[in-house]
Amino acid sequence: MSPALALPLYGNMPYKAAMSNTTTTARLEARLPADVHAMLKRAAEIEGRTLTDFVVAAAREAARKTIEDAELFRLSAEDQRQFADALISPPPLASAMEHAIKRHHRLIEPGK
């Protein structure tokens, strides 16, 4: 009999613990009104999920959207065109900006 056809082993082998793909978790507790709890529980039942799974998924999606809204900005097609035009052909610097750049170079690179 080949080793592949040997009887299966039961229990945990010592090396399997190091190879497991366990994820760390953190606990979150929240007090909420009974009607909100009932609504969340009903929504979880409709989706065939546990209350915890439903709340975690909903919170994850809300957090992702909040972060995306804070970190991304969207431009209309016309604004995109104007932005690209400004990058390709920037307007001339104002005299105050030219003065600031020269002053910066004098302060940062005095020997040049």
PDB file of N, CA and C in Angstrom:
ATOM      1  N   MET A   1       0.852  -1.173   0.000  1.00  0.00           N
ATOM      2  CA  MET A   1       0.000   0.000   0.000  1.00  0.00           C
ATOM      3  C   MET A   1       0.895   1.232   0.000  1.00  0.00           C
ATOM      4  N   SER A   2       0.558   2.194  -0.862  1.00  0.00           N
ATOM      5  CA  SER A   2       1.371   3.404  -0.926  1.00  0.00           C
ATOM      6  C   SER A   2       1.083   4.281   0.274  1.00  0.00           C
ATOM      7  N   PRO A   3       2.048   5.146   0.646  1.00  0.00           N
ATOM      8  CA  PRO A   3       1.847   6.027   1.798  1.00  0.00           C
ATOM      9  C   PRO A   3       0.629   6.936   1.617  1.00  0.00           C
ATOM     10  N   ALA A   4       0.262   7.259   0.377  1.00  0.00           N
ATOM     11  CA  ALA A   4      -0.883   8.132   0.142  1.00  0.00           C
ATOM     12  C   ALA A   4      -2.187   7.429   0.522  1.00  0.00           C
ATOM     13  N   LEU A   5      -2.192   6.101   0.509  1.00  0.00           N
ATOM     14  CA  LEU A   5      -3.400   5.357   0.829  1.00  0.00           C
ATOM     15  C   LEU A   5      -3.431   4.892   2.275  1.00  0.00           C
ATOM     16  N   ALA A   6      -2.474   5.321   3.068  1.00  0.00           N
ATOM     17  CA  ALA A   6      -2.425   4.918   4.470  1.00  0.00           C
ATOM     18  C   ALA A   6      -3.616   5.516   5.216  1.00  0.00           C
ATOM     19  N   LEU A   7      -3.878   5.007   6.402  1.00  0.00           N
ATOM     20  CA  LEU A   7      -4.980   5.518   7.207  1.00  0.00           C
ATOM     21  C   LEU A   7      -4.776   6.999   7.511  1.00  0.00           C
ATOM     22  N   PRO A   8      -5.849   7.773   7.507  1.00  0.00           N
ATOM     23  CA  PRO A   8      -5.702   9.201   7.798  1.00  0.00           C
ATOM     24  C   PRO A   8      -5.305   9.418   9.249  1.00  0.00           C
ATOM     25  N   LEU A   9      -4.552  10.476   9.481  1.00  0.00           N
ATOM     26  CA  LEU A   9      -4.138  10.820  10.839  1.00  0.00           C
ATOM     27  C   LEU A   9      -5.198  11.703  11.472  1.00  0.00           C
ATOM     28  N   TYR A  10      -5.411  11.531  12.735  1.00  0.00           N
ATOM     29  CA  TYR A  10      -6.373  12.363  13.451  1.00  0.00           C
ATOM     30  C   TYR A  10      -5.623  13.239  14.428  1.00  0.00           C
ATOM     31  N   GLY A  11      -6.196  14.404  14.723  1.00  0.00           N
ATOM     32  CA  GLY A  11      -5.559  15.326  15.652  1.00  0.00           C
ATOM     33  C   GLY A  11      -4.704  16.333  14.899  1.00  0.00           C
ATOM     34  N   ASN A  12      -4.118  17.226  15.619  1.00  0.00           N
ATOM     35  CA  ASN A  12      -3.283  18.259  15.020  1.00  0.00           C
ATOM     36  C   ASN A  12      -1.826  17.857  15.065  1.00  0.00           C
ATOM     37  N   MET A  13      -1.181  17.955  13.946  1.00  0.00           N
ATOM     38  CA  MET A  13       0.243  17.690  13.887  1.00  0.00           C
ATOM     39  C   MET A  13       0.959  18.968  14.315  1.00  0.00           C
ATOM     40  N   PRO A  14       2.092  18.889  14.958  1.00  0.00           N
ATOM     41  CA  PRO A  14       2.779  20.082  15.466  1.00  0.00           C
ATOM     42  C   PRO A  14       3.096  21.112  14.383  1.00  0.00           C
ATOM     43  N   TYR A  15       3.447  20.670  13.186  1.00  0.00           N
ATOM     44  CA  TYR A  15       3.815  21.619  12.133  1.00  0.00           C
ATOM     45  C   TYR A  15       2.603  22.319  11.542  1.00  0.00           C
ATOM     46  N   LYS A  16       1.412  21.759  11.713  1.00  0.00           N
ATOM     47  CA  LYS A  16       0.221  22.373  11.137  1.00  0.00           C
ATOM     48  C   LYS A  16      -0.117  23.695  11.816  1.00  0.00           C
ATOM     49  N   ALA A  17       0.201  23.835  13.094  1.00  0.00           N
ATOM     50  CA  ALA A  17      -0.115  25.078  13.801  1.00  0.00           C
ATOM     51  C   ALA A  17       0.632  26.248  13.179  1.00  0.00           C
ATOM     52  N   ALA A  18       1.874  26.024  12.794  1.00  0.00           N
ATOM     53  CA  ALA A  18       2.664  27.098  12.188  1.00  0.00           C
ATOM     54  C   ALA A  18       2.180  27.419  10.785  1.00  0.00           C
ATOM     55  N   MET A  19       1.509  26.474  10.130  1.00  0.00           N
ATOM     56  CA  MET A  19       1.082  26.658   8.757  1.00  0.00           C
ATOM     57  C   MET A  19      -0.361  27.158   8.653  1.00  0.00           C
ATOM     58  N   SER A  20      -1.053  27.283   9.775  1.00  0.00           N
ATOM     59  CA  SER A  20      -2.467  27.654   9.703  1.00  0.00           C
ATOM     60  C   SER A  20      -2.623  29.096   9.232  1.00  0.00           C
ATOM     61  N   ASN A  21      -3.730  29.362   8.597  1.00  0.00           N
ATOM     62  CA  ASN A  21      -4.024  30.693   8.066  1.00  0.00           C
ATOM     63  C   ASN A  21      -5.016  31.416   8.968  1.00  0.00           C
ATOM     64  N   THR A  22      -4.788  31.378  10.257  1.00  0.00           N
ATOM     65  CA  THR A  22      -5.708  32.042  11.169  1.00  0.00           C
ATOM     66  C   THR A  22      -5.513  33.544  11.087  1.00  0.00           C
ATOM     67  N   THR A  23      -6.613  34.268  11.213  1.00  0.00           N
ATOM     68  CA  THR A  23      -6.549  35.718  11.213  1.00  0.00           C
ATOM     69  C   THR A  23      -6.788  36.203  12.632  1.00  0.00           C
ATOM     70  N   THR A  24      -6.134  37.279  12.960  1.00  0.00           N
ATOM     71  CA  THR A  24      -6.352  37.838  14.287  1.00  0.00           C
ATOM     72  C   THR A  24      -7.660  38.611  14.277  1.00  0.00           C
ATOM     73  N   THR A  25      -8.302  38.644  15.400  1.00  0.00           N
ATOM     74  CA  THR A  25      -9.568  39.346  15.510  1.00  0.00           C
ATOM     75  C   THR A  25      -9.515  40.306  16.682  1.00  0.00           C
ATOM     76  N   ALA A  26     -10.409  41.254  16.667  1.00  0.00           N
ATOM     77  CA  ALA A  26     -10.570  42.189  17.773  1.00  0.00           C
ATOM     78  C   ALA A  26     -12.044  42.232  18.116  1.00  0.00           C
ATOM     79  N   ARG A  27     -12.328  42.536  19.333  1.00  0.00           N
ATOM     80  CA  ARG A  27     -13.719  42.544  19.787  1.00  0.00           C
ATOM     81  C   ARG A  27     -14.260  43.967  19.738  1.00  0.00           C
ATOM     82  N   LEU A  28     -15.528  44.079  19.350  1.00  0.00           N
ATOM     83  CA  LEU A  28     -16.230  45.358  19.321  1.00  0.00           C
ATOM     84  C   LEU A  28     -17.564  45.170  20.003  1.00  0.00           C
ATOM     85  N   GLU A  29     -17.848  46.003  20.972  1.00  0.00           N
ATOM     86  CA  GLU A  29     -19.136  45.945  21.643  1.00  0.00           C
ATOM     87  C   GLU A  29     -19.853  47.249  21.396  1.00  0.00           C
ATOM     88  N   ALA A  30     -21.145  47.181  21.239  1.00  0.00           N
ATOM     89  CA  ALA A  30     -21.920  48.395  21.004  1.00  0.00           C
ATOM     90  C   ALA A  30     -23.277  48.266  21.674  1.00  0.00           C
ATOM     91  N   ARG A  31     -23.711  49.341  22.263  1.00  0.00           N
ATOM     92  CA  ARG A  31     -25.070  49.425  22.799  1.00  0.00           C
ATOM     93  C   ARG A  31     -25.909  50.106  21.742  1.00  0.00           C
ATOM     94  N   LEU A  32     -27.036  49.503  21.404  1.00  0.00           N
ATOM     95  CA  LEU A  32     -27.887  50.116  20.399  1.00  0.00           C
ATOM     96  C   LEU A  32     -29.340  49.936  20.779  1.00  0.00           C
ATOM     97  N   PRO A  33     -30.181  50.822  20.264  1.00  0.00           N
ATOM     98  CA  PRO A  33     -31.606  50.706  20.583  1.00  0.00           C
ATOM     99  C   PRO A  33     -32.162  49.364  20.109  1.00  0.00           C
ATOM    100  N   ALA A  34     -33.173  48.881  20.814  1.00  0.00           N
ATOM    101  CA  ALA A  34     -33.764  47.570  20.508  1.00  0.00           C
ATOM    102  C   ALA A  34     -34.303  47.522  19.084  1.00  0.00           C
ATOM    103  N   ASP A  35     -34.875  48.630  18.599  1.00  0.00           N
ATOM    104  CA  ASP A  35     -35.425  48.600  17.242  1.00  0.00           C
ATOM    105  C   ASP A  35     -34.324  48.471  16.202  1.00  0.00           C
ATOM    106  N   VAL A  36     -33.167  49.065  16.460  1.00  0.00           N
ATOM    107  CA  VAL A  36     -32.032  48.936  15.526  1.00  0.00           C
ATOM    108  C   VAL A  36     -31.517  47.501  15.558  1.00  0.00           C
ATOM    109  N   HIS A  37     -31.424  46.920  16.740  1.00  0.00           N
ATOM    110  CA  HIS A  37     -30.985  45.530  16.874  1.00  0.00           C
ATOM    111  C   HIS A  37     -31.923  44.609  16.102  1.00  0.00           C
ATOM    112  N   ALA A  38     -33.222  44.835  16.263  1.00  0.00           N
ATOM    113  CA  ALA A  38     -34.203  44.001  15.558  1.00  0.00           C
ATOM    114  C   ALA A  38     -34.082  44.162  14.047  1.00  0.00           C
ATOM    115  N   MET A  39     -33.853  45.386  13.587  1.00  0.00           N
ATOM    116  CA  MET A  39     -33.704  45.619  12.153  1.00  0.00           C
ATOM    117  C   MET A  39     -32.458  44.919  11.617  1.00  0.00           C
ATOM    118  N   LEU A  40     -31.347  45.020  12.333  1.00  0.00           N
ATOM    119  CA  LEU A  40     -30.111  44.354  11.902  1.00  0.00           C
ATOM    120  C   LEU A  40     -30.293  42.840  11.874  1.00  0.00           C
ATOM    121  N   LYS A  41     -30.947  42.329  12.898  1.00  0.00           N
ATOM    122  CA  LYS A  41     -31.175  40.885  12.975  1.00  0.00           C
ATOM    123  C   LYS A  41     -32.053  40.420  11.814  1.00  0.00           C
ATOM    124  N   ARG A  42     -33.098  41.180  11.503  1.00  0.00           N
ATOM    125  CA  ARG A  42     -33.987  40.829  10.393  1.00  0.00           C
ATOM    126  C   ARG A  42     -33.244  40.868   9.062  1.00  0.00           C
ATOM    127  N   ALA A  43     -32.432  41.906   8.851  1.00  0.00           N
ATOM    128  CA  ALA A  43     -31.659  42.014   7.611  1.00  0.00           C
ATOM    129  C   ALA A  43     -30.682  40.848   7.485  1.00  0.00           C
ATOM    130  N   ALA A  44     -30.052  40.462   8.590  1.00  0.00           N
ATOM    131  CA  ALA A  44     -29.133  39.322   8.563  1.00  0.00           C
ATOM    132  C   ALA A  44     -29.878  38.048   8.194  1.00  0.00           C
ATOM    133  N   GLU A  45     -31.068  37.870   8.749  1.00  0.00           N
ATOM    134  CA  GLU A  45     -31.872  36.687   8.423  1.00  0.00           C
ATOM    135  C   GLU A  45     -32.238  36.665   6.940  1.00  0.00           C
ATOM    136  N   ILE A  46     -32.599  37.808   6.388  1.00  0.00           N
ATOM    137  CA  ILE A  46     -32.965  37.875   4.972  1.00  0.00           C
ATOM    138  C   ILE A  46     -31.806  37.441   4.097  1.00  0.00           C
ATOM    139  N   GLU A  47     -30.586  37.849   4.477  1.00  0.00           N
ATOM    140  CA  GLU A  47     -29.402  37.476   3.694  1.00  0.00           C
ATOM    141  C   GLU A  47     -28.861  36.101   4.059  1.00  0.00           C
ATOM    142  N   GLY A  48     -29.449  35.455   5.058  1.00  0.00           N
ATOM    143  CA  GLY A  48     -28.977  34.133   5.456  1.00  0.00           C
ATOM    144  C   GLY A  48     -27.625  34.175   6.147  1.00  0.00           C
ATOM    145  N   ARG A  49     -27.378  35.247   6.868  1.00  0.00           N
ATOM    146  CA  ARG A  49     -26.094  35.411   7.563  1.00  0.00           C
ATOM    147  C   ARG A  49     -26.340  35.523   9.058  1.00  0.00           C
ATOM    148  N   THR A  50     -25.268  35.344   9.807  1.00  0.00           N
ATOM    149  CA  THR A  50     -25.365  35.604  11.237  1.00  0.00           C
ATOM    150  C   THR A  50     -25.393  37.114  11.445  1.00  0.00           C
ATOM    151  N   LEU A  51     -25.879  37.522  12.590  1.00  0.00           N
ATOM    152  CA  LEU A  51     -25.919  38.951  12.906  1.00  0.00           C
ATOM    153  C   LEU A  51     -24.512  39.527  12.895  1.00  0.00           C
ATOM    154  N   THR A  52     -23.574  38.817  13.476  1.00  0.00           N
ATOM    155  CA  THR A  52     -22.183  39.292  13.499  1.00  0.00           C
ATOM    156  C   THR A  52     -21.641  39.451  12.096  1.00  0.00           C
ATOM    157  N   ASP A  53     -21.833  38.446  11.250  1.00  0.00           N
ATOM    158  CA  ASP A  53     -21.328  38.515   9.882  1.00  0.00           C
ATOM    159  C   ASP A  53     -21.960  39.677   9.128  1.00  0.00           C
ATOM    160  N   PHE A  54     -23.268  39.862   9.308  1.00  0.00           N
ATOM    161  CA  PHE A  54     -23.955  40.962   8.625  1.00  0.00           C
ATOM    162  C   PHE A  54     -23.405  42.309   9.078  1.00  0.00           C
ATOM    163  N   VAL A  55     -23.275  42.497  10.386  1.00  0.00           N
ATOM    164  CA  VAL A  55     -22.802  43.782  10.914  1.00  0.00           C
ATOM    165  C   VAL A  55     -21.355  44.047  10.496  1.00  0.00           C
ATOM    166  N   VAL A  56     -20.512  43.035  10.545  1.00  0.00           N
ATOM    167  CA  VAL A  56     -19.114  43.218  10.137  1.00  0.00           C
ATOM    168  C   VAL A  56     -19.033  43.586   8.661  1.00  0.00           C
ATOM    169  N   ALA A  57     -19.781  42.904   7.818  1.00  0.00           N
ATOM    170  CA  ALA A  57     -19.756  43.204   6.382  1.00  0.00           C
ATOM    171  C   ALA A  57     -20.278  44.616   6.110  1.00  0.00           C
ATOM    172  N   ALA A  58     -21.367  44.998   6.768  1.00  0.00           N
ATOM    173  CA  ALA A  58     -21.927  46.334   6.569  1.00  0.00           C
ATOM    174  C   ALA A  58     -20.972  47.411   7.073  1.00  0.00           C
ATOM    175  N   ALA A  59     -20.358  47.183   8.224  1.00  0.00           N
ATOM    176  CA  ALA A  59     -19.414  48.155   8.770  1.00  0.00           C
ATOM    177  C   ALA A  59     -18.173  48.264   7.890  1.00  0.00           C
ATOM    178  N   ARG A  60     -17.687  47.139   7.380  1.00  0.00           N
ATOM    179  CA  ARG A  60     -16.524  47.155   6.493  1.00  0.00           C
ATOM    180  C   ARG A  60     -16.819  47.967   5.235  1.00  0.00           C
ATOM    181  N   GLU A  61     -17.988  47.761   4.646  1.00  0.00           N
ATOM    182  CA  GLU A  61     -18.358  48.491   3.435  1.00  0.00           C
ATOM    183  C   GLU A  61     -18.522  49.983   3.721  1.00  0.00           C
ATOM    184  N   ALA A  62     -19.131  50.319   4.837  1.00  0.00           N
ATOM    185  CA  ALA A  62     -19.287  51.733   5.201  1.00  0.00           C
ATOM    186  C   ALA A  62     -17.926  52.380   5.446  1.00  0.00           C
ATOM    187  N   ALA A  63     -17.022  51.670   6.094  1.00  0.00           N
ATOM    188  CA  ALA A  63     -15.680  52.203   6.342  1.00  0.00           C
ATOM    189  C   ALA A  63     -14.914  52.384   5.037  1.00  0.00           C
ATOM    190  N   ARG A  64     -15.006  51.396   4.140  1.00  0.00           N
ATOM    191  CA  ARG A  64     -14.327  51.502   2.850  1.00  0.00           C
ATOM    192  C   ARG A  64     -14.826  52.708   2.070  1.00  0.00           C
ATOM    193  N   LYS A  65     -16.151  52.902   2.054  1.00  0.00           N
ATOM    194  CA  LYS A  65     -16.726  54.028   1.327  1.00  0.00           C
ATOM    195  C   LYS A  65     -16.307  55.359   1.947  1.00  0.00           C
ATOM    196  N   THR A  66     -16.304  55.443   3.267  1.00  0.00           N
ATOM    197  CA  THR A  66     -15.897  56.673   3.948  1.00  0.00           C
ATOM    198  C   THR A  66     -14.453  57.018   3.630  1.00  0.00           C
ATOM    199  N   ILE A  67     -13.568  56.031   3.674  1.00  0.00           N
ATOM    200  CA  ILE A  67     -12.153  56.256   3.372  1.00  0.00           C
ATOM    201  C   ILE A  67     -11.980  56.640   1.912  1.00  0.00           C
ATOM    202  N   GLU A  68     -12.676  55.946   1.014  1.00  0.00           N
ATOM    203  CA  GLU A  68     -12.581  56.261  -0.412  1.00  0.00           C
ATOM    204  C   GLU A  68     -13.056  57.682  -0.680  1.00  0.00           C
ATOM    205  N   ASP A  69     -14.169  58.068  -0.067  1.00  0.00           N
ATOM    206  CA  ASP A  69     -14.687  59.427  -0.261  1.00  0.00           C
ATOM    207  C   ASP A  69     -13.716  60.476   0.247  1.00  0.00           C
ATOM    208  N   ALA A  70     -12.967  60.165   1.303  1.00  0.00           N
ATOM    209  CA  ALA A  70     -12.021  61.123   1.869  1.00  0.00           C
ATOM    210  C   ALA A  70     -10.725  61.192   1.068  1.00  0.00           C
ATOM    211  N   GLU A  71     -10.327  60.084   0.439  1.00  0.00           N
ATOM    212  CA  GLU A  71      -9.029  60.032  -0.221  1.00  0.00           C
ATOM    213  C   GLU A  71      -9.087  60.251  -1.727  1.00  0.00           C
ATOM    214  N   LEU A  72     -10.242  60.089  -2.328  1.00  0.00           N
ATOM    215  CA  LEU A  72     -10.371  60.252  -3.773  1.00  0.00           C
ATOM    216  C   LEU A  72     -11.205  61.478  -4.086  1.00  0.00           C
ATOM    217  N   PHE A  73     -10.892  62.094  -5.177  1.00  0.00           N
ATOM    218  CA  PHE A  73     -11.772  63.149  -5.641  1.00  0.00           C
ATOM    219  C   PHE A  73     -12.095  62.879  -7.099  1.00  0.00           C
ATOM    220  N   ARG A  74     -13.295  63.239  -7.466  1.00  0.00           N
ATOM    221  CA  ARG A  74     -13.770  62.960  -8.817  1.00  0.00           C
ATOM    222  C   ARG A  74     -13.975  64.270  -9.556  1.00  0.00           C
ATOM    223  N   LEU A  75     -13.610  64.278 -10.808  1.00  0.00           N
ATOM    224  CA  LEU A  75     -13.752  65.459 -11.643  1.00  0.00           C
ATOM    225  C   LEU A  75     -14.707  65.159 -12.798  1.00  0.00           C
ATOM    226  N   SER A  76     -15.439  66.166 -13.185  1.00  0.00           N
ATOM    227  CA  SER A  76     -16.275  66.020 -14.369  1.00  0.00           C
ATOM    228  C   SER A  76     -15.349  65.892 -15.577  1.00  0.00           C
ATOM    229  N   ALA A  77     -15.902  65.523 -16.716  1.00  0.00           N
ATOM    230  CA  ALA A  77     -15.091  65.380 -17.932  1.00  0.00           C
ATOM    231  C   ALA A  77     -14.426  66.707 -18.280  1.00  0.00           C
ATOM    232  N   GLU A  78     -15.149  67.807 -18.146  1.00  0.00           N
ATOM    233  CA  GLU A  78     -14.573  69.118 -18.450  1.00  0.00           C
ATOM    234  C   GLU A  78     -13.463  69.481 -17.470  1.00  0.00           C
ATOM    235  N   ASP A  79     -13.663  69.204 -16.185  1.00  0.00           N
ATOM    236  CA  ASP A  79     -12.619  69.473 -15.191  1.00  0.00           C
ATOM    237  C   ASP A  79     -11.383  68.612 -15.448  1.00  0.00           C
ATOM    238  N   GLN A  80     -11.585  67.361 -15.863  1.00  0.00           N
ATOM    239  CA  GLN A  80     -10.457  66.496 -16.197  1.00  0.00           C
ATOM    240  C   GLN A  80      -9.654  67.085 -17.358  1.00  0.00           C
ATOM    241  N   ARG A  81     -10.348  67.575 -18.369  1.00  0.00           N
ATOM    242  CA  ARG A  81      -9.678  68.173 -19.521  1.00  0.00           C
ATOM    243  C   ARG A  81      -8.869  69.402 -19.097  1.00  0.00           C
ATOM    244  N   GLN A  82      -9.473  70.264 -18.268  1.00  0.00           N
ATOM    245  CA  GLN A  82      -8.772  71.463 -17.810  1.00  0.00           C
ATOM    246  C   GLN A  82      -7.548  71.104 -16.969  1.00  0.00           C
ATOM    247  N   PHE A  83      -7.682  70.082 -16.127  1.00  0.00           N
ATOM    248  CA  PHE A  83      -6.558  69.635 -15.295  1.00  0.00           C
ATOM    249  C   PHE A  83      -5.424  69.123 -16.182  1.00  0.00           C
ATOM    250  N   ALA A  84      -5.760  68.289 -17.161  1.00  0.00           N
ATOM    251  CA  ALA A  84      -4.745  67.752 -18.077  1.00  0.00           C
ATOM    252  C   ALA A  84      -4.081  68.878 -18.859  1.00  0.00           C
ATOM    253  N   ASP A  85      -4.875  69.846 -19.336  1.00  0.00           N
ATOM    254  CA  ASP A  85      -4.305  70.986 -20.067  1.00  0.00           C
ATOM    255  C   ASP A  85      -3.333  71.772 -19.193  1.00  0.00           C
ATOM    256  N   ALA A  86      -3.689  71.953 -17.928  1.00  0.00           N
ATOM    257  CA  ALA A  86      -2.811  72.693 -17.009  1.00  0.00           C
ATOM    258  C   ALA A  86      -1.509  71.941 -16.761  1.00  0.00           C
ATOM    259  N   LEU A  87      -1.557  70.612 -16.750  1.00  0.00           N
ATOM    260  CA  LEU A  87      -0.329  69.829 -16.580  1.00  0.00           C
ATOM    261  C   LEU A  87       0.540  69.890 -17.833  1.00  0.00           C
ATOM    262  N   ILE A  88      -0.103  69.801 -18.975  1.00  0.00           N
ATOM    263  CA  ILE A  88       0.636  69.802 -20.241  1.00  0.00           C
ATOM    264  C   ILE A  88       1.209  71.183 -20.541  1.00  0.00           C
ATOM    265  N   SER A  89       0.418  72.204 -20.335  1.00  0.00           N
ATOM    266  CA  SER A  89       0.849  73.583 -20.615  1.00  0.00           C
ATOM    267  C   SER A  89       0.543  74.450 -19.403  1.00  0.00           C
ATOM    268  N   PRO A  90       1.400  74.381 -18.386  1.00  0.00           N
ATOM    269  CA  PRO A  90       1.104  75.146 -17.169  1.00  0.00           C
ATOM    270  C   PRO A  90       1.148  76.651 -17.441  1.00  0.00           C
ATOM    271  N   PRO A  91       0.325  77.412 -16.713  1.00  0.00           N
ATOM    272  CA  PRO A  91       0.361  78.859 -16.875  1.00  0.00           C
ATOM    273  C   PRO A  91       1.678  79.403 -16.328  1.00  0.00           C
ATOM    274  N   PRO A  92       2.090  80.601 -16.742  1.00  0.00           N
ATOM    275  CA  PRO A  92       3.338  81.164 -16.213  1.00  0.00           C
ATOM    276  C   PRO A  92       3.219  81.435 -14.716  1.00  0.00           C
ATOM    277  N   LEU A  93       4.356  81.365 -14.034  1.00  0.00           N
ATOM    278  CA  LEU A  93       4.363  81.613 -12.595  1.00  0.00           C
ATOM    279  C   LEU A  93       4.095  83.085 -12.310  1.00  0.00           C
ATOM    280  N   ALA A  94       3.394  83.321 -11.228  1.00  0.00           N
ATOM    281  CA  ALA A  94       3.193  84.693 -10.777  1.00  0.00           C
ATOM    282  C   ALA A  94       4.529  85.218 -10.258  1.00  0.00           C
ATOM    283  N   SER A  95       4.721  86.531 -10.303  1.00  0.00           N
ATOM    284  CA  SER A  95       5.998  87.110  -9.870  1.00  0.00           C
ATOM    285  C   SER A  95       6.276  86.784  -8.401  1.00  0.00           C
ATOM    286  N   ALA A  96       5.238  86.716  -7.575  1.00  0.00           N
ATOM    287  CA  ALA A  96       5.446  86.381  -6.165  1.00  0.00           C
ATOM    288  C   ALA A  96       5.995  84.958  -6.028  1.00  0.00           C
ATOM    289  N   MET A  97       5.543  84.037  -6.868  1.00  0.00           N
ATOM    290  CA  MET A  97       6.039  82.669  -6.823  1.00  0.00           C
ATOM    291  C   MET A  97       7.483  82.613  -7.293  1.00  0.00           C
ATOM    292  N   GLU A  98       7.815  83.331  -8.341  1.00  0.00           N
ATOM    293  CA  GLU A  98       9.206  83.378  -8.808  1.00  0.00           C
ATOM    294  C   GLU A  98      10.114  83.919  -7.711  1.00  0.00           C
ATOM    295  N   HIS A  99       9.667  84.973  -7.023  1.00  0.00           N
ATOM    296  CA  HIS A  99      10.442  85.555  -5.921  1.00  0.00           C
ATOM    297  C   HIS A  99      10.622  84.529  -4.800  1.00  0.00           C
ATOM    298  N   ALA A 100       9.568  83.795  -4.475  1.00  0.00           N
ATOM    299  CA  ALA A 100       9.638  82.787  -3.414  1.00  0.00           C
ATOM    300  C   ALA A 100      10.613  81.670  -3.782  1.00  0.00           C
ATOM    301  N   ILE A 101      10.616  81.264  -5.035  1.00  0.00           N
ATOM    302  CA  ILE A 101      11.532  80.206  -5.478  1.00  0.00           C
ATOM    303  C   ILE A 101      12.976  80.683  -5.368  1.00  0.00           C
ATOM    304  N   LYS A 102      13.249  81.900  -5.819  1.00  0.00           N
ATOM    305  CA  LYS A 102      14.608  82.445  -5.718  1.00  0.00           C
ATOM    306  C   LYS A 102      15.046  82.548  -4.271  1.00  0.00           C
ATOM    307  N   ARG A 103      14.152  83.003  -3.393  1.00  0.00           N
ATOM    308  CA  ARG A 103      14.476  83.119  -1.963  1.00  0.00           C
ATOM    309  C   ARG A 103      14.741  81.735  -1.372  1.00  0.00           C
ATOM    310  N   HIS A 104      13.941  80.759  -1.749  1.00  0.00           N
ATOM    311  CA  HIS A 104      14.131  79.397  -1.270  1.00  0.00           C
ATOM    312  C   HIS A 104      15.513  78.875  -1.678  1.00  0.00           C
ATOM    313  N   HIS A 105      15.895  79.104  -2.934  1.00  0.00           N
ATOM    314  CA  HIS A 105      17.204  78.639  -3.405  1.00  0.00           C
ATOM    315  C   HIS A 105      18.331  79.333  -2.637  1.00  0.00           C
ATOM    316  N   ARG A 106      18.182  80.615  -2.350  1.00  0.00           N
ATOM    317  CA  ARG A 106      19.221  81.341  -1.590  1.00  0.00           C
ATOM    318  C   ARG A 106      19.348  80.777  -0.184  1.00  0.00           C
ATOM    319  N   LEU A 107      18.211  80.409   0.431  1.00  0.00           N
ATOM    320  CA  LEU A 107      18.246  79.883   1.801  1.00  0.00           C
ATOM    321  C   LEU A 107      18.733  78.450   1.868  1.00  0.00           C
ATOM    322  N   ILE A 108      18.318  77.629   0.917  1.00  0.00           N
ATOM    323  CA  ILE A 108      18.652  76.209   0.943  1.00  0.00           C
ATOM    324  C   ILE A 108      20.011  75.931   0.326  1.00  0.00           C
ATOM    325  N   GLU A 109      20.330  76.629  -0.750  1.00  0.00           N
ATOM    326  CA  GLU A 109      21.586  76.399  -1.462  1.00  0.00           C
ATOM    327  C   GLU A 109      22.365  77.718  -1.535  1.00  0.00           C
ATOM    328  N   PRO A 110      22.870  78.219  -0.392  1.00  0.00           N
ATOM    329  CA  PRO A 110      23.506  79.531  -0.391  1.00  0.00           C
ATOM    330  C   PRO A 110      24.765  79.620  -1.244  1.00  0.00           C
ATOM    331  N   GLY A 111      25.481  78.555  -1.453  1.00  0.00           N
ATOM    332  CA  GLY A 111      26.731  78.604  -2.215  1.00  0.00           C
ATOM    333  C   GLY A 111      26.532  78.586  -3.708  1.00  0.00           C
ATOM    334  N   LYS A 112      25.356  78.320  -4.181  1.00  0.00           N
ATOM    335  CA  LYS A 112      25.133  78.187  -5.615  1.00  0.00           C
ATOM    336  C   LYS A 112      24.661  79.464  -6.237  1.00  0.00           C
TER     337      LYS A 112
END
